[in-house]
GROMACS .gro file of C-alpha atoms in nm:
model
  183
    1MET     CA    1   1.737  -3.766  -2.344
    2VAL     CA    2   1.559  -3.468  -2.291
    3PHE     CA    3   1.838  -3.262  -2.433
    4ALA     CA    4   2.098  -3.256  -2.607
    5ARG     CA    5   2.425  -3.404  -2.477
    6ASP     CA    6   2.645  -3.092  -2.470
    7THR     CA    7   2.364  -2.904  -2.309
    8GLU     CA    8   2.288  -3.207  -2.017
    9LEU     CA    9   2.693  -3.198  -1.935
   10ASN     CA   10   2.650  -2.808  -1.903
   11LEU     CA   11   2.302  -2.796  -1.665
   12LEU     CA   12   2.499  -3.114  -1.440
   13ALA     CA   13   2.845  -2.936  -1.462
   14ALA     CA   14   2.626  -2.659  -1.325
   15VAL     CA   15   2.421  -2.812  -1.063
   16GLU     CA   16   2.787  -3.004  -0.895
   17LEU     CA   17   2.889  -2.688  -0.869
   18VAL     CA   18   2.623  -2.518  -0.687
   19ASN     CA   19   2.566  -2.760  -0.448
   20THR     CA   20   2.937  -2.784  -0.359
   21ALA     CA   21   2.775  -2.469  -0.149
   22ARG     CA   22   2.509  -2.636  -0.013
   23ARG     CA   23   2.667  -2.932   0.194
   24ARG     CA   24   2.460  -3.063   0.487
   25ASP     CA   25   2.779  -3.128   0.608
   26GLY     CA   26   2.904  -2.711   0.523
   27HIS     CA   27   3.185  -2.812   0.335
   28ASP     CA   28   3.246  -2.633   0.121
   29ALA     CA   29   3.395  -2.830  -0.183
   30MET     CA   30   3.507  -2.570  -0.422
   31ALA     CA   31   3.762  -2.363  -0.185
   32THR     CA   32   4.097  -2.550  -0.288
   33VAL     CA   33   4.279  -2.497  -0.632
   34ALA     CA   34   4.267  -2.933  -0.619
   35ASP     CA   35   3.887  -2.902  -0.653
   36VAL     CA   36   3.877  -2.627  -0.912
   37ASP     CA   37   4.117  -2.906  -1.107
   38GLY     CA   38   3.911  -3.198  -0.987
   39PHE     CA   39   3.576  -3.021  -1.138
   40PHE     CA   40   3.748  -2.916  -1.427
   41THR     CA   41   3.851  -3.302  -1.550
   42ARG     CA   42   3.531  -3.444  -1.425
   43TRP     CA   43   3.338  -3.235  -1.702
   44GLY     CA   44   3.591  -3.210  -1.931
   45TYR     CA   45   3.622  -2.827  -1.929
   46THR     CA   46   3.922  -2.745  -2.189
   47GLY     CA   47   4.064  -2.412  -2.263
   48ARG     CA   48   4.291  -2.222  -2.050
   49HIS     CA   49   4.289  -2.364  -1.700
   50ASP     CA   50   4.559  -2.154  -1.417
   51ARG     CA   51   4.556  -2.342  -1.116
   52ASP     CA   52   4.575  -2.036  -0.873
   53ASP     CA   53   4.380  -1.911  -0.578
   54ALA     CA   54   4.279  -1.624  -0.842
   55GLU     CA   55   4.093  -1.923  -1.000
   56VAL     CA   56   3.955  -2.028  -0.734
   57ALA     CA   57   3.794  -1.731  -0.643
   58HIS     CA   58   3.644  -1.672  -0.994
   59VAL     CA   59   3.561  -1.974  -1.022
   60GLN     CA   60   3.340  -1.995  -0.653
   61ALA     CA   61   3.208  -1.608  -0.821
   62ALA     CA   62   3.112  -1.765  -1.115
   63ARG     CA   63   2.882  -2.019  -0.883
   64ALA     CA   64   2.755  -1.783  -0.682
   65ARG     CA   65   2.587  -1.661  -1.059
   66VAL     CA   66   2.442  -1.964  -1.202
   67ALA     CA   67   2.299  -2.072  -0.838
   68ARG     CA   68   2.055  -1.758  -0.934
   69LEU     CA   69   1.908  -1.907  -1.229
   70TRP     CA   70   1.761  -2.197  -0.955
   71GLU     CA   71   1.565  -1.858  -0.723
   72VAL     CA   72   1.371  -1.712  -1.038
   73ASP     CA   73   1.047  -1.763  -1.258
   74ARG     CA   74   1.220  -1.890  -1.650
   75ASP     CA   75   1.107  -1.474  -1.761
   76GLU     CA   76   1.360  -1.369  -1.513
   77ALA     CA   77   1.665  -1.680  -1.586
   78ALA     CA   78   1.575  -1.575  -1.950
   79GLU     CA   79   1.728  -1.177  -1.853
   80LEU     CA   80   1.985  -1.366  -1.669
   81VAL     CA   81   2.114  -1.576  -1.949
   82ASN     CA   82   2.142  -1.285  -2.173
   83ALA     CA   83   2.290  -1.083  -1.946
   84MET     CA   84   2.628  -1.376  -1.837
   85LEU     CA   85   2.612  -1.425  -2.247
   86ARG     CA   86   2.657  -0.991  -2.334
   87GLU     CA   87   2.869  -0.969  -2.017
   88ALA     CA   88   3.094  -1.180  -2.181
   89ASP     CA   89   3.106  -1.128  -2.581
   90ALA     CA   90   2.998  -1.538  -2.631
   91THR     CA   91   2.961  -1.635  -2.996
   92PRO     CA   92   2.864  -1.991  -2.991
   93PHE     CA   93   3.065  -2.198  -3.234
   94LEU     CA   94   3.064  -2.479  -3.297
   95VAL     CA   95   3.328  -2.724  -3.204
   96ARG     CA   96   3.449  -3.105  -3.239
   97HIS     CA   97   3.781  -3.243  -2.988
   98ASP     CA   98   3.919  -3.536  -2.840
   99ALA     CA   99   3.642  -3.831  -2.791
  100VAL     CA  100   3.370  -3.562  -2.769
  101ASP     CA  101   3.122  -3.494  -3.091
  102TRP     CA  102   3.024  -3.199  -3.275
  103HIS     CA  103   2.876  -2.956  -2.940
  104LEU     CA  104   2.915  -2.574  -2.844
  105HIS     CA  105   3.145  -2.345  -2.710
  106ALA     CA  106   3.075  -1.952  -2.661
  107THR     CA  107   3.378  -1.836  -2.510
  108ALA     CA  108   3.710  -1.737  -2.663
  109PRO     CA  109   4.006  -2.021  -2.627
  110GLY     CA  110   4.174  -1.796  -2.356
  111ALA     CA  111   3.856  -1.762  -2.130
  112SER     CA  112   3.915  -1.772  -1.773
  113LEU     CA  113   3.773  -2.090  -1.692
  114GLY     CA  114   3.453  -1.921  -1.424
  115THR     CA  115   3.360  -1.673  -1.766
  116VAL     CA  116   3.339  -2.069  -1.905
  117VAL     CA  117   3.107  -2.227  -1.651
  118VAL     CA  118   2.888  -1.900  -1.686
  119VAL     CA  119   2.896  -1.928  -1.987
  120GLU     CA  120   2.807  -2.273  -2.072
  121THR     CA  121   2.584  -2.263  -1.813
  122ALA     CA  122   2.427  -1.963  -1.964
  123MET     CA  123   2.449  -2.186  -2.364
  124GLY     CA  124   2.225  -2.477  -2.112
  125VAL     CA  125   1.960  -2.250  -1.996
  126VAL     CA  126   1.887  -2.128  -2.275
  127ASP     CA  127   1.787  -2.486  -2.396
  128VAL     CA  128   1.599  -2.530  -2.123
  129VAL     CA  129   1.494  -2.171  -2.152
  130ARG     CA  130   1.343  -2.215  -2.499
  131SER     CA  131   1.220  -2.551  -2.500
  132ASP     CA  132   0.963  -2.389  -2.201
  133GLU     CA  133   1.082  -2.727  -1.955
  134TYR     CA  134   1.224  -2.448  -1.662
  135GLU     CA  135   1.027  -2.695  -1.401
  136ARG     CA  136   1.236  -2.890  -1.433
  137MET     CA  137   1.571  -2.687  -1.281
  138LYS     CA  138   1.480  -2.788  -0.938
  139VAL     CA  139   1.558  -2.778  -0.560
  140CYS     CA  140   1.610  -3.015  -0.333
  141GLU     CA  141   1.268  -3.129  -0.141
  142GLY     CA  142   1.475  -3.242   0.134
  143GLU     CA  143   1.416  -3.122   0.522
  144GLY     CA  144   1.602  -2.770   0.595
  145CYS     CA  145   1.880  -2.921   0.207
  146THR     CA  146   1.929  -2.589  -0.054
  147ALA     CA  147   2.076  -2.809  -0.295
  148VAL     CA  148   2.029  -2.785  -0.691
  149LEU     CA  149   1.892  -3.040  -0.887
  150VAL     CA  150   1.832  -3.059  -1.258
  151ASP     CA  151   1.524  -3.282  -1.392
  152LEU     CA  152   1.639  -3.484  -1.636
  153SER     CA  153   1.357  -3.809  -1.593
  154ARG     CA  154   1.066  -3.835  -1.908
  155ASN     CA  155   0.839  -3.842  -1.616
  156ARG     CA  156   0.987  -3.456  -1.479
  157SER     CA  157   0.949  -3.691  -1.107
  158ARG     CA  158   1.300  -3.636  -0.999
  159ARG     CA  159   1.300  -3.514  -0.640
  160PHE     CA  160   1.641  -3.527  -0.409
  161CYS     CA  161   1.913  -3.366  -0.498
  162ASP     CA  162   2.273  -3.592  -0.484
  163VAL     CA  163   2.524  -3.372  -0.279
  164ASN     CA  164   2.286  -3.509   0.035
  165SER     CA  165   2.162  -3.831   0.036
  166CYS     CA  166   1.824  -3.674   0.069
  167GLY     CA  167   1.641  -3.910  -0.133
  168ASN     CA  168   1.754  -4.245   0.137
  169ARG     CA  169   1.703  -3.999   0.369
  170ALA     CA  170   1.347  -3.903   0.313
  171HIS     CA  171   1.261  -4.324   0.218
  172VAL     CA  172   1.440  -4.420   0.571
  173ALA     CA  173   1.205  -4.175   0.720
  174ALA     CA  174   0.899  -4.312   0.539
  175TYR     CA  175   0.959  -4.628   0.613
  176ARG     CA  176   1.011  -4.548   0.962
  177ALA     CA  177   0.648  -4.420   0.967
  178ARG     CA  178   0.519  -4.703   0.883
  179ARG     CA  179   0.690  -4.951   1.094
  180ALA     CA  180   0.590  -4.693   1.361
  181GLY     CA  181   0.222  -4.789   1.180
  182THR     CA  182   0.236  -5.074   1.273
  183GLU     CA  183   0.355  -5.182   1.591
   0.00000   0.00000   0.00000
């Protein structure tokens, strides 16, 4: 594990969120109440969950803010994270609930899901910036792909996203190129 478990989960949830708008097929996978509900459940978010179109719009706005973190360098990321935390009046506190041991939350219990997503992502990126590991926040190297990833591998070797099968595409292309060279 590179970071604390809650940090890794916050970063991976952010990756999924950003990539809902960066699918090769053009489908926005965060466009409906059901999409948001699935995201909420998959990532174990707690607190307010309105299940309405306004929440979908707020989560989509959060997605745009979170995506920005992959478009900047470490210093600018620190500024963005500070702004995200300041705007939400984030106050970190330790909680333990359900089957999850002590971890950080930083929003009031009634905060909107969009706000929770932004703040929890920001809290995860705090650890990435503080530990000088910002190069782990990557854009997929697949041809024509703009999806993002967080490289949690020990040797920082991850290059491709999960959402668009870019690793498989690259391996197939390399295989075909090798085969074409031997014929």
